[in-house]
CSV table of C-alpha atoms and ligand atoms in Angstrom, one decimal:
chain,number,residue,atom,x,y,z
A,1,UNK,CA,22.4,25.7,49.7
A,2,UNK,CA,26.1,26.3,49.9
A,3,UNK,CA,27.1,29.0,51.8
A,4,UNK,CA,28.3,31.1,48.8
A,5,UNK,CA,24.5,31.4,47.9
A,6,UNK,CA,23.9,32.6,51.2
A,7,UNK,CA,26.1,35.4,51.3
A,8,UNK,CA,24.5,36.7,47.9
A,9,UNK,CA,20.9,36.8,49.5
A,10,UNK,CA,22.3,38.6,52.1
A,11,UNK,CA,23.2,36.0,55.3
A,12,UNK,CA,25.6,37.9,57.4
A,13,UNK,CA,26.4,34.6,59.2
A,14,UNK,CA,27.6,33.0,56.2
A,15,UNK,CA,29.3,35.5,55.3
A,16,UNK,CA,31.6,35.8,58.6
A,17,UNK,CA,31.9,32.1,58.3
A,18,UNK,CA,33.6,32.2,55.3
A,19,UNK,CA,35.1,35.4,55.7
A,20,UNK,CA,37.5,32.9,58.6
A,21,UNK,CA,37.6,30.1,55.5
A,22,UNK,CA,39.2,32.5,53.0
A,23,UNK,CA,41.4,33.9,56.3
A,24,UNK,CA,42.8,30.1,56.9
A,25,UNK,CA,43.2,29.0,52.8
A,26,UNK,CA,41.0,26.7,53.7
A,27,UNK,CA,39.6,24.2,50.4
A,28,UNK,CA,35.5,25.9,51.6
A,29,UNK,CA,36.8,29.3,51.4
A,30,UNK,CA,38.4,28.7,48.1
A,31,UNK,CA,34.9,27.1,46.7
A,32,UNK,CA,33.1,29.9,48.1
A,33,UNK,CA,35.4,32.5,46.2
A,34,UNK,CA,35.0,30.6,42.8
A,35,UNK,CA,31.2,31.0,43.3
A,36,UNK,CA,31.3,34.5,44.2
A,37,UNK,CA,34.1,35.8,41.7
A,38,UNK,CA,31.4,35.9,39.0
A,39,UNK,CA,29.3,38.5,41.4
A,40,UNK,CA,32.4,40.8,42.4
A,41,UNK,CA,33.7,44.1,40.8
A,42,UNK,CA,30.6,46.3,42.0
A,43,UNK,CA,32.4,47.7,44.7
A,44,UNK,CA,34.2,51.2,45.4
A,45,UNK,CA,37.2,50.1,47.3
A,46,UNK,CA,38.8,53.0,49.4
A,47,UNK,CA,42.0,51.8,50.8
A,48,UNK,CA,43.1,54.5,53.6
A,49,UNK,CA,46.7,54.4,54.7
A,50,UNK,CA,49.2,56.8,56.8
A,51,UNK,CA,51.4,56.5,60.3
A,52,UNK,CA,49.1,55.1,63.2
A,53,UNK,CA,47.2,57.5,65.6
A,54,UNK,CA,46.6,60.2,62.6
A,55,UNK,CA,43.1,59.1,62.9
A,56,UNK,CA,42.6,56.5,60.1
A,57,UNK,CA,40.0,54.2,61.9
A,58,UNK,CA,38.3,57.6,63.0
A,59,UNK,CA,37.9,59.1,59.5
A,60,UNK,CA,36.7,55.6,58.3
A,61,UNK,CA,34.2,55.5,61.2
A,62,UNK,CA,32.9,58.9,60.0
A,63,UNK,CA,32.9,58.4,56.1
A,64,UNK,CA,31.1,55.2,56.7
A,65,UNK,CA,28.3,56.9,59.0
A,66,UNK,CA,28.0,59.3,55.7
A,67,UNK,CA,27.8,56.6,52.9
A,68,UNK,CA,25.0,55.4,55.4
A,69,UNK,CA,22.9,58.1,55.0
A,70,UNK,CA,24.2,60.8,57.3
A,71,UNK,CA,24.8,63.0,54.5
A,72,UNK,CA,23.6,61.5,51.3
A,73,UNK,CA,20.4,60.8,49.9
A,74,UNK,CA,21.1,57.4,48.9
A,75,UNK,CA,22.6,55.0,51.4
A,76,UNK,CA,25.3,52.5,50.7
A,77,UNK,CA,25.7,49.5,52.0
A,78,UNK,CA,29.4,49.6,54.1
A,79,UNK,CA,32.2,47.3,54.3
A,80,UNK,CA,35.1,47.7,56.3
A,81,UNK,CA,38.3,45.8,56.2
A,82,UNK,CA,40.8,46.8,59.2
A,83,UNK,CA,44.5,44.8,58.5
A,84,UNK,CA,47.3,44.9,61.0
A,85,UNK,CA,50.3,44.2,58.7
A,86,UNK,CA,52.7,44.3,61.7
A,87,UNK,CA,51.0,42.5,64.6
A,88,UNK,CA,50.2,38.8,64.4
A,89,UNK,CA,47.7,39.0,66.8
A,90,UNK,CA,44.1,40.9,67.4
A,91,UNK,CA,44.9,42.8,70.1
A,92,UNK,CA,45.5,46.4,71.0
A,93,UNK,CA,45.1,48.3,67.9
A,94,UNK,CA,41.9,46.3,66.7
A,95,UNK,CA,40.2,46.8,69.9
A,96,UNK,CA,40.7,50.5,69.8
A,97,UNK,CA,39.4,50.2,66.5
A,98,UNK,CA,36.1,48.8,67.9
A,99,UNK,CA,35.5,51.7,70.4
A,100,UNK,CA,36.1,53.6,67.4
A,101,UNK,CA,33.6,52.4,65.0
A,102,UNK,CA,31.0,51.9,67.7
A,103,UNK,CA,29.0,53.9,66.4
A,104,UNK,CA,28.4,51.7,62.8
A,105,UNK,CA,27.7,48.6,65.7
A,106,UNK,CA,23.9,47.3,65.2
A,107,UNK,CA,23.7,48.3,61.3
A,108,UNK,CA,23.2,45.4,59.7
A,109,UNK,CA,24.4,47.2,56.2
A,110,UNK,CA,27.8,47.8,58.0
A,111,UNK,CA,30.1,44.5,57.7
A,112,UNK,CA,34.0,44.9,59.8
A,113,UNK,CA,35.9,42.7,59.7
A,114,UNK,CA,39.9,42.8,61.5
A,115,UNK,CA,42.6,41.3,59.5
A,116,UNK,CA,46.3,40.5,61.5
A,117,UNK,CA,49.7,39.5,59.2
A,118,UNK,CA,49.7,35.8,59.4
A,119,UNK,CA,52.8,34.3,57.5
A,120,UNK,CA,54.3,36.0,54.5
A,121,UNK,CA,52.8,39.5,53.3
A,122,UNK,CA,52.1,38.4,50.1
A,123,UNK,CA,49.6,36.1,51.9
A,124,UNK,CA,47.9,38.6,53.7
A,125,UNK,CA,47.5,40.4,50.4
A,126,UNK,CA,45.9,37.6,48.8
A,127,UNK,CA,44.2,36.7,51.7
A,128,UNK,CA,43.2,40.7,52.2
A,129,UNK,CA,41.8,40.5,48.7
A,130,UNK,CA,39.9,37.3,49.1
A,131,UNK,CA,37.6,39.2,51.9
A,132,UNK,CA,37.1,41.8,50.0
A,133,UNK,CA,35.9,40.2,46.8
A,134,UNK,CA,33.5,38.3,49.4
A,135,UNK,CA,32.3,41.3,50.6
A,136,UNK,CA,31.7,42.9,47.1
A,137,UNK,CA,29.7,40.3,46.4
A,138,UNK,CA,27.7,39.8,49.1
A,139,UNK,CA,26.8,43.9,47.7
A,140,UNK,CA,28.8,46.3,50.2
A,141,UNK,CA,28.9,48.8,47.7
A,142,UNK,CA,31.5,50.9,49.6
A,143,UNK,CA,34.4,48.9,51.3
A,144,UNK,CA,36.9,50.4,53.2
A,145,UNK,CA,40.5,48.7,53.4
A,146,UNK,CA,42.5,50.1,56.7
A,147,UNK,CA,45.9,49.7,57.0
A,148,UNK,CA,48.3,50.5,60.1
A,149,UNK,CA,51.5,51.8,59.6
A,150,UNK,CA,53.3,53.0,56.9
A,151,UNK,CA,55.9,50.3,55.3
A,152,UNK,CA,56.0,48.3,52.3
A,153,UNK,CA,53.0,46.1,53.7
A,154,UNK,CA,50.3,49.0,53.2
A,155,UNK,CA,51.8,49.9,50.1
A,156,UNK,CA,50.8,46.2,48.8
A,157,UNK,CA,47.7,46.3,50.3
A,158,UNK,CA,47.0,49.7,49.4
A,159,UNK,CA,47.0,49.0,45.9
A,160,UNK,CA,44.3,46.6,46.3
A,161,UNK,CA,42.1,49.6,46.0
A,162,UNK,CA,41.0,52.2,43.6
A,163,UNK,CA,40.8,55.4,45.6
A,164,UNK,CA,43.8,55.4,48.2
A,165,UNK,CA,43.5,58.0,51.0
A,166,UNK,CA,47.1,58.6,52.6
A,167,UNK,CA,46.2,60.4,56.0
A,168,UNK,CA,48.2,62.4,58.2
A,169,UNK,CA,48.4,64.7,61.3
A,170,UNK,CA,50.1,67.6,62.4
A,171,UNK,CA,52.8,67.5,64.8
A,172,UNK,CA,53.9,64.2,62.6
A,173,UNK,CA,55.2,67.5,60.0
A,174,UNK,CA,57.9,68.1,62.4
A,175,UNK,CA,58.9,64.9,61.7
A,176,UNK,CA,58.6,65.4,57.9
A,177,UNK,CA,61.3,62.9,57.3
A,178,UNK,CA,59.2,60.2,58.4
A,179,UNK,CA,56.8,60.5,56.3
A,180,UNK,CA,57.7,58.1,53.3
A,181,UNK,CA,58.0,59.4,49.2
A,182,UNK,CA,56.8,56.1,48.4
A,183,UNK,CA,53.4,56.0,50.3
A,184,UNK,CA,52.9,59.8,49.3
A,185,UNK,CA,53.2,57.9,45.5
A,186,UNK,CA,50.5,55.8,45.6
A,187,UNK,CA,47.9,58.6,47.3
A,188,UNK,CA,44.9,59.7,45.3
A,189,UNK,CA,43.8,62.3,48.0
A,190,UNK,CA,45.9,63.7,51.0
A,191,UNK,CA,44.2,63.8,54.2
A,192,UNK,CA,45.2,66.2,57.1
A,193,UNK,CA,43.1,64.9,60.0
A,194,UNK,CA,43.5,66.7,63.4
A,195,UNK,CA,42.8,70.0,61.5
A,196,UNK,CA,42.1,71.0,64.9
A,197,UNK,CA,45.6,70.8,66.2
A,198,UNK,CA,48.5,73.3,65.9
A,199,UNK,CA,50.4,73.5,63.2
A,200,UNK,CA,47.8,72.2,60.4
A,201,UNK,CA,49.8,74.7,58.0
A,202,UNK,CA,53.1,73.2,58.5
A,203,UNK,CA,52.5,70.2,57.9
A,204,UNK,CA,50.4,71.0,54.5
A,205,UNK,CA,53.0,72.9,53.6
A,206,UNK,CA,55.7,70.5,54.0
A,207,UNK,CA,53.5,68.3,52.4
A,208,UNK,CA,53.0,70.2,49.7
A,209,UNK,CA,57.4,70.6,49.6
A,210,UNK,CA,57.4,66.9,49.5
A,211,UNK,CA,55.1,66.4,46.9
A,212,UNK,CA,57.8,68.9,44.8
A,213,UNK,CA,60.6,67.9,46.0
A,214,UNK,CA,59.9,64.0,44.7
A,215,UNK,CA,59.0,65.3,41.4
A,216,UNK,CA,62.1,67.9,41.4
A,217,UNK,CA,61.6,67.7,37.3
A,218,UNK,CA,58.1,67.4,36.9
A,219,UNK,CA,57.5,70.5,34.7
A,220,UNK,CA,59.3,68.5,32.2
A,221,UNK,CA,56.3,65.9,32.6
A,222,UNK,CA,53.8,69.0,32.4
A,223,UNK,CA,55.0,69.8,28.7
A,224,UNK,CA,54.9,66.2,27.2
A,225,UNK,CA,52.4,65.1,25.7
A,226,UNK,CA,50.1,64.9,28.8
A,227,UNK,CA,47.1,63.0,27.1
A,228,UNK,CA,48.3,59.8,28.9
A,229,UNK,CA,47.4,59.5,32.8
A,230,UNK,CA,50.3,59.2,35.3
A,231,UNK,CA,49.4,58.3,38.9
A,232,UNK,CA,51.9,60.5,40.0
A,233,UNK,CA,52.4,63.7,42.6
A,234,UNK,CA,53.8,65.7,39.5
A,235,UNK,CA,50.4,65.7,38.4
A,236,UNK,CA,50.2,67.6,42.1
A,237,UNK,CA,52.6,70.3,41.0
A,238,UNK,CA,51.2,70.4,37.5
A,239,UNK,CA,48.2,71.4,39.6
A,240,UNK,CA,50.0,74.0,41.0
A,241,UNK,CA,51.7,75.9,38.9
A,242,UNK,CA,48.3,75.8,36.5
A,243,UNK,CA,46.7,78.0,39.3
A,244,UNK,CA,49.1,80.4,38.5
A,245,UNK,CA,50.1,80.0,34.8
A,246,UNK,CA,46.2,79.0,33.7
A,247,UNK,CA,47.8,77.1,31.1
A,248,UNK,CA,45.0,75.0,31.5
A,249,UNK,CA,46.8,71.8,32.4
A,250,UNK,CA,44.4,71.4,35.7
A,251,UNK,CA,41.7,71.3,33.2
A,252,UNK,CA,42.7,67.9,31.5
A,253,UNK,CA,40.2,65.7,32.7
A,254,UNK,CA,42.5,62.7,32.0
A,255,UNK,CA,45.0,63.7,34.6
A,256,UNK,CA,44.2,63.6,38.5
A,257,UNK,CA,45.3,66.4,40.9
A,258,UNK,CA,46.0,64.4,44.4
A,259,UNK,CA,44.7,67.1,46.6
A,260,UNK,CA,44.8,67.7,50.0
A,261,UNK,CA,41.4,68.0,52.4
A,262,UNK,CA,41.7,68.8,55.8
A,263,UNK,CA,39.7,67.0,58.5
A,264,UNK,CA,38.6,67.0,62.4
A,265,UNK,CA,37.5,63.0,62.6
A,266,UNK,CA,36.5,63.6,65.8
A,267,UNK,CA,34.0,66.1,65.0
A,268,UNK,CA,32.9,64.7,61.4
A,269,UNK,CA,34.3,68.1,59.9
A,270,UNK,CA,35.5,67.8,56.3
A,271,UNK,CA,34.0,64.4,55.9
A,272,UNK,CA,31.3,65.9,53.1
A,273,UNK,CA,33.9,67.7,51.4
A,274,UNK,CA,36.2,64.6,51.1
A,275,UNK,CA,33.5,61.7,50.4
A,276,UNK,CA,33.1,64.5,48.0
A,277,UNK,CA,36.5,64.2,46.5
A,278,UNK,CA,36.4,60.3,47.1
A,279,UNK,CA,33.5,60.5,44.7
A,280,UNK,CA,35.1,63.0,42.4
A,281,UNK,CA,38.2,60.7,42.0
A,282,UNK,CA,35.7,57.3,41.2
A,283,UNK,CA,34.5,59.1,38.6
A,284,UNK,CA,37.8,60.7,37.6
A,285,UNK,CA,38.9,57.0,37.2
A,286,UNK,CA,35.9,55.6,35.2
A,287,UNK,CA,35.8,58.4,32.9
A,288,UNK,CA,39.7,57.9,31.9
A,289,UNK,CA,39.6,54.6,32.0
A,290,UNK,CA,42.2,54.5,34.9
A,291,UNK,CA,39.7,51.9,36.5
A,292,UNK,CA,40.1,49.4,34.3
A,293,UNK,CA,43.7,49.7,33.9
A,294,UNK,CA,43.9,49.5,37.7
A,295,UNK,CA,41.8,46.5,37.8
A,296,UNK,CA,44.1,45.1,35.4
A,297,UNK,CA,47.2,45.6,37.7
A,298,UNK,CA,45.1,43.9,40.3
A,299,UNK,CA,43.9,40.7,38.6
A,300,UNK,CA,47.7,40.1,36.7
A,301,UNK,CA,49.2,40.6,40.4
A,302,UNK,CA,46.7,37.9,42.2
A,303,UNK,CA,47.4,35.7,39.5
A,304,UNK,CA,50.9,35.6,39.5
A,305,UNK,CA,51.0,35.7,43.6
A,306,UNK,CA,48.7,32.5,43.0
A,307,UNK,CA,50.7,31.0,40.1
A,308,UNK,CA,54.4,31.1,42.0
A,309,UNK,CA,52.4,29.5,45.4
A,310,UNK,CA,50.8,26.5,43.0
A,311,UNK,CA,54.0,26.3,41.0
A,312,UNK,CA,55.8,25.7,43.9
A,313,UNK,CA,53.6,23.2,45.6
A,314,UNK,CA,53.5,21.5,42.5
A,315,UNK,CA,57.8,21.3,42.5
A,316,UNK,CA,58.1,20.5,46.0
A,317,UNK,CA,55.5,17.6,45.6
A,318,UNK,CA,57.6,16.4,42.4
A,319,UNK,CA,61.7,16.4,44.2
A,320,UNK,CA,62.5,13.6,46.8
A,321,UNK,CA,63.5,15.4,49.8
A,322,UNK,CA,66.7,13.1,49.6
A,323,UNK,CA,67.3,14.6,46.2
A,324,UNK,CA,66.8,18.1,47.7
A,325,UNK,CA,69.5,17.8,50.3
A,326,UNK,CA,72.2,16.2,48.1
A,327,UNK,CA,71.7,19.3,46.3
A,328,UNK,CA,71.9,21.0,48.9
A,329,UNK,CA,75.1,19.3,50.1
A,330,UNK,CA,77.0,19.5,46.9
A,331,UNK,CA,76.3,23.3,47.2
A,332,UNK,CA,78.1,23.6,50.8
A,333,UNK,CA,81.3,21.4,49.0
A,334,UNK,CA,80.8,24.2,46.4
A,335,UNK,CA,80.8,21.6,43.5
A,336,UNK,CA,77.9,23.6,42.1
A,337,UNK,CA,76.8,26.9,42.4
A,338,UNK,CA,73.1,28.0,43.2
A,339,UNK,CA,72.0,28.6,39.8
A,340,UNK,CA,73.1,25.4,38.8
A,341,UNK,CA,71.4,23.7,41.6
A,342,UNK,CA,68.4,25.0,41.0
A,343,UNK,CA,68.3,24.6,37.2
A,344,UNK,CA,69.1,21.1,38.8
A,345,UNK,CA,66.2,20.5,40.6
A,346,UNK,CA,63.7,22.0,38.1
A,347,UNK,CA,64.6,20.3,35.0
A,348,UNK,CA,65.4,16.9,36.1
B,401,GDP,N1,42.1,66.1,68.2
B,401,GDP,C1,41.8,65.2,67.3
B,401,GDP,N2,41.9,63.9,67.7
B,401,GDP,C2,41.6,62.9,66.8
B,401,GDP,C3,41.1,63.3,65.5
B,401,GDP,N3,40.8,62.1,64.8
B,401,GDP,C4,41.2,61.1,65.6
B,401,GDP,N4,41.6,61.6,66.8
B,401,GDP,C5,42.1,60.8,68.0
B,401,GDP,O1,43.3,60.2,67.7
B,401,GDP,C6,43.5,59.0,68.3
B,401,GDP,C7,43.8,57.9,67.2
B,401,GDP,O2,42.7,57.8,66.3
B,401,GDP,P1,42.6,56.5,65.4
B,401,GDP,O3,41.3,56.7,64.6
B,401,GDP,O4,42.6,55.2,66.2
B,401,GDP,O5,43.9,56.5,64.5
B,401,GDP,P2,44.5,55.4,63.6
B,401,GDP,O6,45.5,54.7,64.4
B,401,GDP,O7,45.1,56.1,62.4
B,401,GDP,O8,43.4,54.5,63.2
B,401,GDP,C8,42.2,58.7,69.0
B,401,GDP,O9,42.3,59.0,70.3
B,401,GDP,C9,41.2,59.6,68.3
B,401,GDP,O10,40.1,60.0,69.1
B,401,GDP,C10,40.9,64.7,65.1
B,401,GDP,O11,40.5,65.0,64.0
B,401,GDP,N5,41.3,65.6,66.1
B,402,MG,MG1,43.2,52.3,63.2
């Protein structure tokens, strides 16, 4: 039996076995993901996101120990995916996230699995999305995707998910600044964590500014023709001025609100409310068919991060080195320029 029909009857071991495979590119992993491709796409991905120590690992702890049964009638089965864009090694961070999630140790329908940056990002991306489509397969039916940090790297991996959750703490509001435009862009629901701390109103409310001030414009969005969806925070002041103008623009179903949900991870307050929301925006994306157009995005990005690796191996394998660093040479002499030289080496 290969190991790809082990993981679909449910063989944790196989599954952390090629989990490593898909990891290190390695030819098993790569036949393991053509034989579980065909099983994927059942899964809710939740990718949460946000500076470190605003209690990502902690709010993923909790919403897992909810999809588990805690607070729902229907258990589902829980993956988690914990990537370290930043860090090259397993270390600190992912052994705090252990202690953290101690509590899902010992269930054997809770899979985690830490991910550090190896090479370029666009390889951990790949390689991030690998696990998870083995996961989806193997029938987690809710996998989380945890980033640390708050650069370019989560944003990539970020978008490997269909419900992001952008979470952040007070105190961090001082520091409003800090907080970037572009990972408040890609949130679908805002989480304050540390609700318990002071100043939980500041920082919604400079949260709140943000969202504004990065949309200065956005009423002109509210009075186009809004039947098309836009993943964007003007659809968060749209929302806002609606509560005061009812002009009913809150009401489209096609266009989601990003809201903001205040949490104490610590204590597991808030979690209903926003597995709630989580939910609310799942649906929110079937309905408009956001979902598939996401989907979309994903598979066209995979395949071209794919295509430019194979077309390159496949160059590299044509050219002589020695033709390589003529080239190379007759560039430094400046007897060609770069375009040129590489319309050169491609169509000898
Ligand atoms: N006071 C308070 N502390 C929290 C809360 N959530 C998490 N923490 C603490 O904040 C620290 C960082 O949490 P962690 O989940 O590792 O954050 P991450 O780096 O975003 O994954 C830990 O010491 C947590 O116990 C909360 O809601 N309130
Ligand atoms: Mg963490």
């Amino acid at each position: 039996m290969t190991l790809a029909a082990k993981i679909l009857q449910g063989d944790r071991m196989s599954l952390a076995r090629v989990l490593t495979q898909i990891e290190n590119e390695t030819v098993l992993g790569l036949q393991a993901l053509n034989e579980l491709y065909t099983h994927t796409g059942k899964a809710h991905l939740i990718g949460v996101t946000g500076p470190p120590g605003t209690g990502k690992s902690s709010l993923v702890n909790q919403l897992a120990r909810f999809y588990r049964g805690l607070g729902e009638d229907t258990p589902k089965r829980v993956g988690i995916v914990a990537v370290d864009p930043s860090s090259p090694f397993t270390g600190g961070a992912i052994l705090g996230d252990r202690v953290r999630m101690r509590d899902l140790a010992g269930d054997k329908d809770v899979f985690i699995r830490s991910m550090a940056s190896r090479g370029s990002l666009g390889g951990l991306a790949v390689a991030t999305s690998g696990v998870v489509q083995a996961m989806d397969a193997a029938g987690y039916e809710v996998i989380f995707i945890e980033t640390v940090g708050a650069g370019q790297a989560e944003v990539e991996i970020a978008r490997l998910a269909d419900t992001v959750l952008v979470v952040e703490a007070p105190g961090m509001g001082d520091d409003i600044q800090a907080i970037k435009a572009g990972i408040l862009e890609i949130a679908d629901v805002i989480v304050i964590n540390k609700a318990d701390r002071p100043g939980v109103e500041t920082t919604t409310h400079a949260l709140r500014s943000m969202l504004q001030l990065a949309h200065p414009n956005s009423h002109l969005f509210m009075d186009s023709g809004n039947s098309s969806y836009s993943h964007s925070n003007a659809d968060f002041f749209a929302h806002h001025e609606a509560e005061t103008d009812t002009s009913g623009f809150a009401e489209n179903p096609k266009i989601w609100t990003p809201p903001l949900e205040q949490t104490v991870a610590t204590e597991g307050i808030g979690i209903a409310d926003l597995a709630r929301t989580i939910q609310r925006h799942y649906e929110h994306l079937k309905e408009s068919g956001e979902l598939a157009r996401r989907l979309r995005v994903r598979v066209e990005t995979q395949l071209d991060v794919l295509l430019r690796e194979r077309l390159i191996r496949h160059w590299q394998s044509q050219i002589a080195e020695e033709q390589y660093r003529e080239t190379v040479d007759k560039l430094m002499r400046r007897e060609i320029s770069p375009w040129q030289a590489a319309d050169n080496l491609i169509d000898r």
